[in-house]
Short mmCIF file of C-alpha atoms in Angstrom, two decimals:
data_model
loop_
_atom_site.label_atom_id
_atom_site.label_comp_id
_atom_site.label_asym_id
_atom_site.label_seq_id
_atom_site.Cartn_x
_atom_site.Cartn_y
_atom_site.Cartn_z
CA MET A 1 99.44 13.77 90.17
CA SER A 2 97.59 17.45 91.26
CA SER A 3 94.60 17.19 87.94
CA ARG A 4 91.85 16.93 90.80
CA PRO A 5 90.21 20.33 91.09
CA ASN A 6 91.04 22.01 94.16
CA PRO A 7 88.36 22.26 97.00
CA VAL A 8 90.47 24.95 98.98
CA PRO A 9 89.12 28.31 97.28
CA ASN A 10 91.54 30.08 94.96
CA ILE A 11 92.76 33.09 95.84
CA SER A 12 94.33 36.21 93.74
CA ILE A 13 96.87 38.77 95.35
CA ALA A 14 94.34 41.62 93.54
CA GLU A 15 91.43 41.11 95.79
CA GLN A 16 89.09 43.02 97.72
CA PRO A 17 90.63 46.21 99.37
CA GLY A 18 90.10 47.39 103.10
CA ILE A 19 93.48 45.56 104.24
CA LEU A 20 93.87 48.10 107.25
CA LYS A 21 91.23 47.29 107.93
CA GLN A 22 91.85 44.66 110.46
CA PRO A 23 90.91 43.75 114.18
CA LYS A 24 93.72 44.06 116.89
CA ALA A 25 94.43 40.70 116.85
CA VAL A 26 95.84 40.54 113.55
CA TRP A 27 97.87 43.53 113.78
CA ALA A 28 99.35 41.95 117.07
CA VAL A 29 99.99 38.67 115.54
CA PHE A 30 101.57 41.28 112.30
CA PHE A 31 103.65 43.02 115.07
CA ALA A 32 105.12 39.99 116.44
CA CYS A 33 106.00 38.74 112.97
CA ILE A 34 107.96 41.78 112.37
CA ILE A 35 110.05 41.03 115.38
CA ALA A 36 110.22 37.15 114.93
CA PHE A 37 111.55 38.16 111.14
CA MET A 38 114.17 40.96 112.65
CA GLY A 39 116.29 37.60 113.11
CA LEU A 40 116.75 36.79 109.98
CA GLY A 41 118.56 39.89 109.01
CA LEU A 42 119.69 41.01 112.31
CA VAL A 43 122.85 39.08 112.37
CA ASP A 44 123.85 40.23 109.21
CA PRO A 45 125.83 43.56 110.12
CA ILE A 46 127.75 41.70 112.96
CA LEU A 47 128.47 38.35 110.62
CA PRO A 48 132.29 39.76 110.16
CA ALA A 49 132.23 40.90 113.45
CA ILE A 50 131.49 37.74 115.31
CA ALA A 51 134.07 36.31 113.18
CA GLY A 52 136.94 39.16 114.07
CA GLN A 53 135.42 38.52 117.74
CA LEU A 54 135.12 34.76 118.31
CA ASN A 55 137.95 33.80 115.80
CA ALA A 56 135.61 32.02 113.51
CA SER A 57 135.91 31.73 109.68
CA PRO A 58 133.35 32.99 106.81
CA SER A 59 132.03 29.15 107.25
CA GLU A 60 131.84 28.61 110.56
CA VAL A 61 129.92 32.09 110.93
CA THR A 62 127.50 31.61 108.01
CA LEU A 63 127.04 28.22 110.26
CA LEU A 64 124.80 30.82 112.57
CA PHE A 65 121.90 30.74 109.24
CA THR A 66 122.69 26.62 108.22
CA SER A 67 121.65 25.71 111.59
CA TYR A 68 118.95 28.40 112.12
CA ASN A 69 117.28 27.45 108.98
CA ALA A 70 117.84 23.33 109.15
CA VAL A 71 115.92 23.37 112.43
CA MET A 72 113.28 25.57 111.34
CA ALA A 73 113.11 23.20 108.50
CA VAL A 74 112.63 19.87 109.84
CA ALA A 75 109.99 21.79 113.15
CA MET A 76 108.00 22.87 109.69
CA LEU A 77 106.68 19.38 109.45
CA VAL A 78 105.65 19.03 113.04
CA THR A 79 104.13 22.65 113.43
CA GLY A 80 101.05 21.27 112.10
CA ALA A 81 100.44 18.45 114.21
CA ILE A 82 101.02 21.32 117.11
CA THR A 83 99.06 23.95 116.06
CA SER A 84 95.99 21.34 115.24
CA ARG A 85 95.98 20.06 119.28
CA ILE A 86 97.32 23.33 121.75
CA GLY A 87 95.95 25.70 119.12
CA MET A 88 97.20 28.73 117.25
CA LYS A 89 97.31 31.21 120.29
CA LYS A 90 99.37 28.87 122.39
CA THR A 91 101.52 27.46 119.49
CA LEU A 92 102.77 31.22 118.52
CA LEU A 93 103.42 31.99 122.30
CA SER A 94 105.60 29.02 122.97
CA GLY A 95 107.56 29.91 119.31
CA ILE A 96 108.06 33.31 121.36
CA VAL A 97 109.07 32.00 124.28
CA ILE A 98 112.02 29.57 122.54
CA ILE A 99 112.80 32.58 120.54
CA ALA A 100 113.58 34.93 123.28
CA LEU A 101 115.36 32.41 125.23
CA PHE A 102 117.56 31.45 122.60
CA SER A 103 118.25 34.61 122.05
CA ALA A 104 119.37 35.77 125.09
CA LEU A 105 121.20 32.64 125.77
CA GLY A 106 123.32 33.73 121.96
CA GLY A 107 123.75 36.91 123.90
CA PHE A 108 125.64 35.70 126.69
CA SER A 109 127.42 32.79 124.64
CA ASN A 110 131.11 32.82 124.51
CA GLY A 111 131.81 30.67 121.50
CA ILE A 112 130.83 30.48 117.69
CA TRP A 113 129.80 26.67 118.12
CA GLU A 114 127.95 27.58 121.20
CA LEU A 115 126.42 30.27 119.07
CA VAL A 116 125.91 28.13 116.28
CA ALA A 117 123.79 25.41 118.25
CA LEU A 118 121.82 28.50 119.98
CA ARG A 119 120.69 29.51 116.96
CA GLY A 120 119.16 26.18 115.93
CA GLY A 121 116.94 26.98 118.95
CA TRP A 122 115.81 30.26 117.94
CA GLY A 123 114.95 28.56 114.69
CA LEU A 124 112.68 26.01 116.00
CA GLY A 125 110.96 28.89 118.04
CA ASN A 126 110.84 30.53 114.84
CA ALA A 127 109.23 27.54 112.95
CA LEU A 128 106.51 26.95 115.43
CA PHE A 129 105.53 30.94 115.32
CA VAL A 130 106.10 31.42 111.13
CA ALA A 131 104.07 28.85 110.37
CA THR A 132 101.19 29.32 112.31
CA ALA A 133 101.34 33.12 111.92
CA LEU A 134 100.22 33.16 108.43
CA THR A 135 97.29 30.82 109.04
CA ALA A 136 96.44 33.08 112.06
CA ILE A 137 96.55 36.23 109.69
CA VAL A 138 94.40 34.51 107.21
CA THR A 139 91.65 33.14 109.74
CA LEU A 140 91.18 36.29 112.12
CA SER A 141 91.71 38.91 108.94
CA ASN A 142 88.40 40.48 107.70
CA SER A 143 89.45 41.10 103.95
CA GLY A 144 89.75 38.04 102.56
CA ASN A 145 92.72 35.49 102.02
CA ALA A 146 94.56 37.35 99.17
CA LYS A 147 94.88 40.71 101.45
CA ALA A 148 96.17 38.41 104.13
CA ILE A 149 98.99 37.01 102.65
CA ILE A 150 100.14 40.68 101.74
CA LEU A 151 100.01 41.86 105.14
CA TYR A 152 102.00 38.16 106.22
CA GLU A 153 104.53 39.38 103.64
CA ALA A 154 104.30 43.08 104.02
CA ALA A 155 105.69 42.15 108.23
CA ILE A 156 108.10 39.92 106.61
CA GLY A 157 109.55 43.30 104.54
CA LEU A 158 109.58 45.11 107.35
CA GLY A 159 111.38 42.95 109.37
CA ILE A 160 113.49 41.55 107.56
CA SER A 161 114.71 45.72 106.57
CA VAL A 162 114.46 46.92 110.19
CA GLY A 163 116.23 43.86 111.54
CA PRO A 164 119.86 44.67 109.64
CA LEU A 165 119.35 48.19 110.76
CA ILE A 166 118.72 47.37 114.24
CA GLY A 167 121.41 44.88 114.33
CA GLY A 168 123.92 47.44 112.99
CA TRP A 169 123.22 49.61 115.41
CA LEU A 170 123.57 47.41 118.30
CA GLY A 171 126.20 45.74 117.09
CA ALA A 172 128.35 48.76 116.81
CA ILE A 173 128.26 48.66 120.48
CA SER A 174 128.79 44.66 120.70
CA TRP A 175 128.03 41.96 118.76
CA ARG A 176 125.71 40.33 121.86
CA GLY A 177 123.35 43.41 121.55
CA PRO A 178 121.28 42.05 118.87
CA PHE A 179 121.00 39.11 120.34
CA LEU A 180 119.61 40.43 123.49
CA GLY A 181 117.28 43.09 121.58
CA VAL A 182 115.48 40.35 119.93
CA ALA A 183 114.61 39.11 123.02
CA THR A 184 113.64 41.96 124.75
CA LEU A 185 111.63 42.84 121.90
CA MET A 186 109.74 39.35 121.84
CA VAL A 187 108.56 40.15 125.37
CA ILE A 188 106.78 42.70 124.38
CA ALA A 189 105.45 40.75 121.81
CA PHE A 190 104.18 37.96 124.20
CA ILE A 191 102.57 40.46 125.85
CA GLY A 192 100.68 42.01 122.97
CA LEU A 193 99.32 38.70 121.32
CA THR A 194 98.47 37.41 125.71
CA THR A 195 96.35 39.98 125.49
CA LEU A 196 94.86 40.80 121.86
CA MET A 197 94.50 37.63 120.55
CA PRO A 198 91.45 35.77 121.39
CA LYS A 199 90.81 32.76 123.68
CA ALA A 200 92.72 29.61 122.48
CA ASN A 201 89.69 27.85 121.32
CA THR A 202 88.01 30.18 119.24
CA VAL A 203 90.99 30.26 116.82
CA GLN A 204 91.61 26.60 116.32
CA ALA A 205 94.16 26.00 113.13
CA THR A 206 92.08 22.86 111.82
CA GLN A 207 88.65 21.65 112.44
CA LYS A 208 91.18 17.84 112.64
CA LYS A 209 93.96 16.89 114.40
CA SER A 210 96.88 16.71 111.65
CA SER A 211 98.99 13.87 111.51
CA LEU A 212 102.79 14.54 111.17
CA LEU A 213 102.96 12.36 108.13
CA ASP A 214 100.30 15.29 106.38
CA PRO A 215 103.42 17.25 105.12
CA PHE A 216 104.38 14.70 103.01
CA ARG A 217 100.84 13.49 101.83
CA ALA A 218 101.02 16.80 100.40
CA LEU A 219 103.66 16.53 98.68
CA LYS A 220 102.65 13.64 96.75
CA HIS A 221 100.85 16.77 94.55
CA ARG A 222 102.79 17.27 91.78
CA SER A 223 102.46 20.99 91.62
CA LEU A 224 103.21 21.70 95.17
CA LEU A 225 106.24 19.80 94.97
CA VAL A 226 107.52 21.93 92.21
CA PHE A 227 107.01 25.20 94.17
CA GLY A 228 109.19 23.43 96.80
CA ILE A 229 111.60 22.42 95.39
CA ALA A 230 111.86 25.63 92.93
CA ALA A 231 111.70 27.51 96.58
CA ALA A 232 114.59 25.40 97.86
CA LEU A 233 116.83 26.33 94.49
CA TYR A 234 116.32 29.67 94.43
CA ASN A 235 116.91 29.91 98.20
CA PHE A 236 120.42 29.21 97.69
CA GLY A 237 121.04 32.40 95.46
CA PHE A 238 118.26 34.75 98.50
CA PHE A 239 120.99 33.17 101.91
CA THR A 240 124.18 33.71 99.75
CA LEU A 241 123.48 36.90 99.20
CA LEU A 242 122.17 37.36 102.89
CA ALA A 243 124.95 35.32 104.68
CA PHE A 244 127.86 36.41 102.49
CA ALA A 245 127.41 39.71 101.17
CA PRO A 246 128.24 40.92 104.42
CA PHE A 247 132.03 39.47 103.79
CA VAL A 248 132.98 41.39 100.48
CA LEU A 249 131.05 44.64 101.13
CA GLY A 250 133.72 45.87 103.17
CA LEU A 251 131.76 47.83 105.44
CA ASP A 252 131.57 48.46 109.52
CA GLU A 253 128.33 47.69 111.67
CA HIS A 254 126.31 50.63 110.66
CA GLY A 255 127.00 50.92 106.96
CA LEU A 256 125.90 46.88 106.14
CA GLY A 257 122.55 47.81 108.65
CA PHE A 258 121.99 50.43 106.19
CA VAL A 259 122.89 48.64 103.35
CA PHE A 260 120.38 45.99 104.24
CA LEU A 261 117.63 48.45 105.40
CA GLY A 262 117.53 49.59 101.44
CA TRP A 263 117.67 46.05 100.85
CA GLY A 264 114.44 45.00 102.76
CA ILE A 265 112.40 48.65 102.26
CA LEU A 266 112.06 47.64 98.77
CA LEU A 267 111.88 43.61 99.65
CA ALA A 268 108.86 45.30 101.91
CA ILE A 269 107.36 47.49 99.12
CA THR A 270 107.26 45.56 95.93
CA SER A 271 105.55 42.44 98.55
CA VAL A 272 102.66 44.38 98.89
CA PHE A 273 102.17 47.08 96.08
CA MET A 274 104.28 45.79 92.61
CA ALA A 275 103.43 41.84 93.05
CA PRO A 276 99.72 42.04 92.72
CA LYS A 277 100.20 44.42 89.66
CA LEU A 278 102.78 42.04 88.09
CA GLN A 279 100.31 38.84 88.75
CA GLN A 280 97.73 41.39 87.03
CA TRP A 281 99.65 42.04 83.95
CA PHE A 282 101.43 38.69 83.41
CA GLY A 283 99.87 35.80 85.28
CA THR A 284 101.82 33.78 88.53
CA VAL A 285 104.38 31.70 86.79
CA LYS A 286 105.35 34.15 84.55
CA SER A 287 106.13 36.80 86.57
CA MET A 288 108.55 34.75 89.20
CA CYS A 289 110.24 33.46 85.51
CA MET A 290 110.92 37.06 85.19
CA MET A 291 112.12 37.77 88.92
CA LEU A 292 113.91 34.68 89.56
CA THR A 293 116.15 35.14 86.10
CA LEU A 294 117.07 39.06 87.19
CA PHE A 295 117.60 37.95 90.53
CA ALA A 296 120.10 35.55 88.97
CA LEU A 297 121.77 37.72 86.40
CA VAL A 298 122.17 40.19 89.76
CA LEU A 299 124.27 37.61 91.33
CA LEU A 300 126.35 37.13 88.48
CA SER A 301 127.31 40.65 88.49
CA MET A 302 128.00 40.37 92.00
CA GLY A 303 130.58 37.48 91.39
CA ILE A 304 132.07 39.27 88.36
CA TRP A 305 132.13 42.73 89.69
CA THR A 306 132.77 41.33 94.04
CA SER A 307 135.58 43.51 94.45
CA THR A 308 133.89 47.12 93.47
CA GLN A 309 132.30 47.83 96.30
CA TRP A 310 129.45 50.05 95.08
CA VAL A 311 128.50 47.60 92.37
CA VAL A 312 127.75 45.19 95.27
CA ILE A 313 125.60 47.30 97.15
CA ALA A 314 123.57 48.24 94.15
CA ALA A 315 123.04 44.87 93.29
CA VAL A 316 121.91 43.82 97.16
CA VAL A 317 119.55 46.90 97.35
CA PHE A 318 118.23 45.96 93.70
CA ALA A 319 117.51 42.54 94.79
CA GLY A 320 115.51 43.02 97.16
CA ALA A 321 113.01 44.38 94.64
CA LEU A 322 113.14 41.08 93.52
CA LEU A 323 112.87 38.83 96.34
CA GLY A 324 109.78 40.72 97.68
CA ASN A 325 108.25 40.02 94.77
CA ASN A 326 108.61 36.54 94.36
CA ASN A 327 107.78 36.13 98.01
CA THR A 328 104.76 37.00 97.84
CA LEU A 329 103.65 35.51 93.99
CA ILE A 330 105.39 32.09 95.14
CA THR A 331 103.40 32.60 98.70
CA THR A 332 100.45 32.90 97.09
CA ALA A 333 100.73 30.14 94.64
CA VAL A 334 101.55 27.62 96.75
CA MET A 335 98.19 28.49 98.66
CA ASN A 336 96.32 27.52 95.65
CA ALA A 337 98.94 24.76 94.69
CA SER A 338 96.89 21.91 95.92
CA PRO A 339 93.96 20.47 97.33
CA VAL A 340 95.22 19.79 100.89
CA GLU A 341 94.48 22.15 103.70
CA ARG A 342 96.90 25.57 103.62
CA PRO A 343 98.33 24.97 106.73
CA THR A 344 99.79 21.52 105.73
CA ALA A 345 100.62 22.90 102.10
CA SER A 346 102.66 26.09 103.76
CA ALA A 347 104.18 23.29 105.87
CA ALA A 348 105.36 20.67 103.30
CA TYR A 349 106.48 23.90 101.09
CA SER A 350 108.90 25.38 104.08
CA PHE A 351 110.31 22.33 104.75
CA LEU A 352 111.42 22.57 101.12
CA ARG A 353 112.05 26.04 101.11
CA PHE A 354 114.12 25.93 104.33
CA LEU A 355 116.75 22.84 103.41
CA GLY A 356 117.86 25.28 100.76
CA GLY A 357 118.46 27.96 102.74
CA ALA A 358 120.02 25.73 104.82
CA ILE A 359 122.44 24.55 102.38
CA ALA A 360 123.59 27.60 100.70
CA PRO A 361 125.28 30.17 103.87
CA TYR A 362 127.90 26.86 104.79
CA LEU A 363 128.10 26.06 101.02
CA ALA A 364 128.92 30.09 100.04
CA GLY A 365 131.07 30.53 102.85
CA LYS A 366 133.84 27.29 102.55
CA LEU A 367 133.42 28.21 98.32
CA SER A 368 134.97 31.48 99.28
CA GLU A 369 137.60 29.62 101.29
CA ILE A 370 138.73 26.90 98.61
CA TYR A 371 138.52 29.18 95.55
CA ASN A 372 137.61 32.39 95.71
CA SER A 373 134.82 35.52 96.65
CA SER A 374 133.24 35.58 93.46
CA VAL A 375 132.58 31.63 93.22
CA PRO A 376 129.68 31.53 95.97
CA PHE A 377 127.74 34.77 93.74
CA TYR A 378 128.21 32.39 90.51
CA VAL A 379 126.90 28.92 91.72
CA GLY A 380 123.98 30.97 93.46
CA ALA A 381 123.28 32.47 90.25
CA ALA A 382 123.23 28.63 88.62
CA PHE A 383 121.14 27.43 91.05
CA VAL A 384 118.72 30.73 90.68
CA PHE A 385 118.61 29.88 86.78
CA LEU A 386 118.31 26.10 87.53
CA SER A 387 114.76 26.93 89.39
CA VAL A 388 113.30 29.08 86.46
CA LEU A 389 114.44 25.98 84.07
CA PHE A 390 112.61 23.82 86.94
CA ILE A 391 109.88 25.71 86.93
CA TRP A 392 109.35 26.40 83.12
CA GLY A 393 109.57 22.16 82.48
CA ASN A 394 107.00 21.65 84.85
CA LYS A 395 104.30 24.43 84.04
CA LYS A 396 102.21 22.00 82.73
CA HIS A 397 101.86 20.62 86.28
CA ILE A 398 101.03 24.55 87.60
CA HIS A 399 99.17 26.07 85.17
CA HIS A 400 95.90 25.79 87.15
CA VAL A 401 97.50 28.14 89.69
CA ASP A 402 97.62 30.74 86.69
CA ALA A 403 94.17 29.54 85.01
CA ALA A 404 92.69 30.38 88.92
CA GLU A 405 93.38 33.89 89.06
CA GLY A 406 92.18 34.99 85.29
CA GLY A 407 93.20 32.69 82.68
CA HIS A 408 97.02 33.34 82.36
CA GLU A 409 99.25 30.63 80.82
#
């Protein structure tokens, strides 16, 4: 379905240097990305505290990830249509306002179901912001598309790593602290984008108005569909680790914050420095399969030694390196996968990716309640192994991604 040549110029993550020489507008979006992605890991250190103080079960608390990812998945389908009509700047600012509003309301909530609903609203704001931020950085960057993607992934890594640290610090004071902290930081990001980004009419995301059906049409391209389904499968493992590991680590808010800080730092470093090397040496598809296989083995080890604290801590931190590499590799692959505009490809891929992220947290919590704390990690590992088999089984549909980057087959 995707054998036609790709009219969108291919990109490699080992292109020209100059990643730090960016306009102020790029750094404004970069900073806002860090804050937006803090929301992903920010609640990690306070999950046990929320469960205790709101009398909620692990499966109920993991719904904070499920509602967030479910709303974000669906909202991804409309981000292109919105951006093409009001422009990138207004879309980014709208996303920031929604994130600030719902995170602040979350800080004042008094029940788990109210908090779950508000996290869904947070997911809507994040969808508007995140989907548009990648396009904005690529559009405004002067160092090439490949370096722009690395910069975007670095912002994700920094946000995910700093989020748990701030969450642990504020969460030790009160579980409400992290929510109110994000709201405050988003106000700062709003001011930065308002003053540093060019006027809306100079940074329009697309040349023509996008249709709500465009992401679904994009999934007719087998290559994009393959990467989307693979991402949904491996996100079962990703969000099992992110949402459920805090319940088995046996650490307080500060301890959980430091563990996930280490996880996020490795994620950020590898996404910027190691992923380009892996792509050069082995090609994108082989590198992805290697990282995902290792990640599945890490989850398997967490299932076997769930009661051994140091093993689980080491596994969580090491998983950051694997996920950092894979995130950059698969993002670059998606941008090269099909002959559709990149904002549309990103929306279609993100829809499938976050569906996996929506199901996994609640499933992990339920499996632990029905069976035991090891089963969620076994199931997560099985899904990640399945993603490897799915990628390898559909290699003929995605081989052009490597061919475009130097002939790796």
